[in-house]
């Protein structure tokens, strides 16, 4: 049986670590990752992680595409993929997707997901947001995309930055609805813990929106 394919893009917004974590999790679960990193994304990988972070990613993924190669397989809806994640997603990339301005492979591949009614998850990374950002998010949502700002889930009681990154990466992958078990912890509701405040109960699985 052919392994599911996922397109993963890393753009120039802060948060390159999310893209790396998502790549590692997808690969660990047997997913074929098609990677596209923008030039700004490469700079962010080098600045936020290490000078060789991009090179290490290239050695892990199934296929890497140049962001300028609009003739790549993932630029066509006839090439079957399960979905796409842009992590992090810069406001420039968000604007291009919202406008359908496919001047590079990242935006073109995202446009393909929308037109083929496939999952597109954007870890939009910017703060604060002006009205143009918000309108672009609404437009992408109306077209079928999923806007997922990388917001920590503090009710999961993370103890390290790695815990926060792990949970956000797991949530992003769960939103793709891949044929694998859910990766993020599930919120099971609060349970009484004697006379003190109620304590959260957690199990493995995807966390529902609250």
C-alpha positions as CSV (number, residue, x, y, z in Angstrom):
1,X,0.0,0.0,0.0
2,X,1.3,3.4,-1.0
3,X,2.1,5.7,2.0
4,X,0.1,8.9,2.3
5,X,1.8,12.0,0.9
6,X,1.8,15.3,2.7
7,X,3.2,18.6,1.5
8,X,5.0,20.5,4.2
9,X,6.2,24.1,3.7
10,X,8.3,26.3,5.9
11,X,8.2,30.0,5.3
12,X,10.0,33.0,6.8
13,X,7.9,33.7,9.8
14,X,9.3,33.0,13.3
15,X,8.6,29.4,14.4
16,X,10.7,27.2,12.0
17,X,10.9,24.7,14.9
18,X,7.2,23.8,14.3
19,X,7.9,22.8,10.7
20,X,10.8,20.6,11.8
21,X,8.8,19.0,14.5
22,X,5.9,18.3,12.1
23,X,8.3,16.8,9.6
24,X,9.8,14.5,12.2
25,X,6.4,13.3,13.4
26,X,5.1,12.7,9.9
27,X,8.2,10.7,8.9
28,X,8.1,8.7,12.1
29,X,4.5,7.6,11.2
30,X,5.4,6.5,7.7
31,X,4.1,9.6,5.8
32,X,5.9,10.6,2.6
33,X,6.8,14.3,3.1
34,X,7.2,16.6,0.1
35,X,9.1,19.6,1.5
36,X,9.1,23.2,0.1
37,X,11.0,25.9,2.0
38,X,11.1,29.5,0.9
39,X,14.3,31.4,0.8
40,X,13.2,33.4,3.9
41,X,12.3,30.0,5.5
42,X,15.9,28.8,5.0
43,X,17.2,31.9,6.7
44,X,14.8,31.4,9.6
45,X,15.8,27.8,10.0
46,X,19.5,28.9,10.1
47,X,18.8,31.7,12.6
48,X,16.4,30.0,14.9
49,X,17.7,26.4,14.9
50,X,21.2,25.9,13.3
51,X,23.1,26.6,10.1
52,X,22.7,23.0,8.9
53,X,19.0,22.7,9.9
54,X,17.8,22.9,6.3
55,X,20.4,20.3,5.1
56,X,19.3,17.9,7.8
57,X,15.7,18.2,6.7
58,X,16.6,17.4,3.2
59,X,18.1,14.1,4.3
60,X,14.9,13.1,6.1
61,X,12.1,13.9,3.7
62,X,10.9,11.8,0.8
63,X,11.2,14.7,-1.7
64,X,12.3,18.3,-1.6
65,X,11.2,20.9,-4.1
66,X,12.5,24.3,-5.0
67,X,10.1,27.0,-4.1
68,X,10.6,28.5,-7.6
69,X,9.7,25.3,-9.4
70,X,6.1,25.8,-10.3
71,X,6.4,22.8,-12.6
72,X,6.9,20.3,-9.7
73,X,4.5,17.4,-9.3
74,X,2.8,19.0,-6.3
75,X,1.8,22.0,-8.4
76,X,-0.9,19.8,-10.1
77,X,-4.1,18.6,-8.7
78,X,-3.6,15.3,-10.6
79,X,-0.7,14.4,-8.2
80,X,-2.4,12.8,-5.2
81,X,-1.5,14.1,-1.8
82,X,-3.5,13.9,1.4
83,X,-3.1,17.5,2.4
84,X,-0.6,20.3,3.2
85,X,0.7,22.1,6.2
86,X,2.5,25.5,6.1
87,X,4.4,25.8,9.4
88,X,5.1,28.6,10.1
89,X,3.0,30.5,7.6
90,X,4.1,34.1,7.0
91,X,1.6,36.9,6.3
92,X,3.1,37.2,2.8
93,X,2.3,33.5,2.1
94,X,-1.1,33.9,3.7
95,X,-1.9,36.9,1.5
96,X,-0.8,35.0,-1.6
97,X,-3.0,32.0,-0.8
98,X,-6.0,34.3,0.0
99,X,-5.6,36.1,-3.4
100,X,-4.8,32.9,-5.4
101,X,-1.5,34.6,-6.5
102,X,0.5,31.5,-7.2
103,X,3.9,33.1,-8.0
104,X,5.8,30.3,-6.2
105,X,5.4,26.6,-5.5
106,X,4.3,27.1,-1.9
107,X,1.3,29.2,-2.8
108,X,0.5,27.1,-5.9
109,X,0.6,23.9,-3.9
110,X,-1.7,25.5,-1.3
111,X,-4.0,26.7,-4.0
112,X,-4.2,23.1,-5.3
113,X,-5.3,21.8,-1.9
114,X,-8.1,24.3,-1.8
115,X,-9.3,23.6,-5.4
116,X,-9.1,19.8,-4.9
117,X,-11.0,20.1,-1.5
118,X,-8.0,18.7,0.4
119,X,-6.9,19.7,3.9
120,X,-4.8,22.8,4.1
121,X,-3.5,23.8,7.6
122,X,-1.7,27.2,8.0
123,X,0.2,27.9,11.2
124,X,-0.2,31.6,10.7
125,X,2.5,33.3,12.7
126,X,2.2,37.1,13.4
127,X,1.1,39.3,16.3
128,X,-0.5,41.7,16.6
129,X,-2.7,41.4,13.6
130,X,-4.0,44.2,11.4
131,X,-7.3,44.1,9.5
132,X,-5.6,43.0,6.3
133,X,-4.2,39.9,8.1
134,X,-7.6,39.1,9.5
135,X,-9.4,39.5,6.2
136,X,-6.9,37.2,4.5
137,X,-7.6,34.6,7.2
138,X,-11.3,34.9,6.7
139,X,-10.8,34.5,2.9
140,X,-8.7,31.3,3.3
141,X,-11.2,29.9,5.8
142,X,-14.1,30.6,3.4
143,X,-12.2,28.7,0.7
144,X,-11.8,25.7,2.9
145,X,-8.4,26.2,4.6
146,X,-7.7,25.9,8.3
147,X,-6.0,28.7,10.1
148,X,-4.2,27.4,13.1
149,X,-2.1,30.0,15.0
150,X,0.6,28.1,17.0
151,X,-1.0,28.9,20.4
152,X,0.2,27.0,23.5
153,X,-2.4,24.8,25.3
154,X,-1.5,25.7,28.9
155,X,-4.3,23.4,30.2
156,X,-2.0,20.6,29.2
157,X,0.6,21.8,31.8
158,X,3.6,22.0,29.5
159,X,6.9,22.1,31.4
160,X,9.3,22.9,28.5
161,X,9.3,24.7,25.2
162,X,9.7,21.2,23.6
163,X,6.3,20.2,25.3
164,X,4.6,23.2,23.7
165,X,6.1,22.5,20.2
166,X,5.3,18.8,20.4
167,X,1.6,19.5,21.2
168,X,1.2,22.1,18.5
169,X,2.9,19.9,15.9
170,X,0.6,17.0,16.9
171,X,-2.5,19.1,16.7
172,X,-1.5,20.3,13.2
173,X,-1.0,16.8,12.0
174,X,-4.3,15.6,13.5
175,X,-6.1,18.3,11.5
176,X,-5.0,16.6,8.3
177,X,-7.1,13.6,9.3
178,X,-4.4,11.1,8.2
179,X,-5.0,7.4,8.5
180,X,-3.0,7.2,11.7
181,X,-3.9,7.3,15.3
182,X,-4.4,10.8,16.8
183,X,-1.2,12.3,18.1
184,X,-2.3,15.0,20.5
185,X,-3.6,14.5,24.0
186,X,-7.3,14.5,24.5
187,X,-9.1,16.7,27.0
188,X,-11.3,14.4,29.0
189,X,-12.9,17.0,31.1
190,X,-12.1,18.0,34.7
191,X,-12.5,15.5,37.5
192,X,-12.8,16.3,41.3
193,X,-9.7,15.8,43.3
194,X,-11.0,15.9,46.9
195,X,-11.8,19.2,48.5
196,X,-9.4,21.2,46.3
197,X,-10.0,22.5,42.7
198,X,-10.9,20.0,40.0
199,X,-8.0,18.5,38.1
200,X,-7.8,17.8,34.4
201,X,-8.0,14.3,33.1
202,X,-5.9,13.6,30.0
203,X,-5.6,10.7,27.7
204,X,-3.9,10.1,24.3
205,X,-5.7,11.4,21.2
206,X,-6.7,14.7,19.6
207,X,-7.8,17.6,21.7
208,X,-11.3,19.0,20.8
209,X,-11.8,22.7,20.4
210,X,-12.9,24.3,23.6
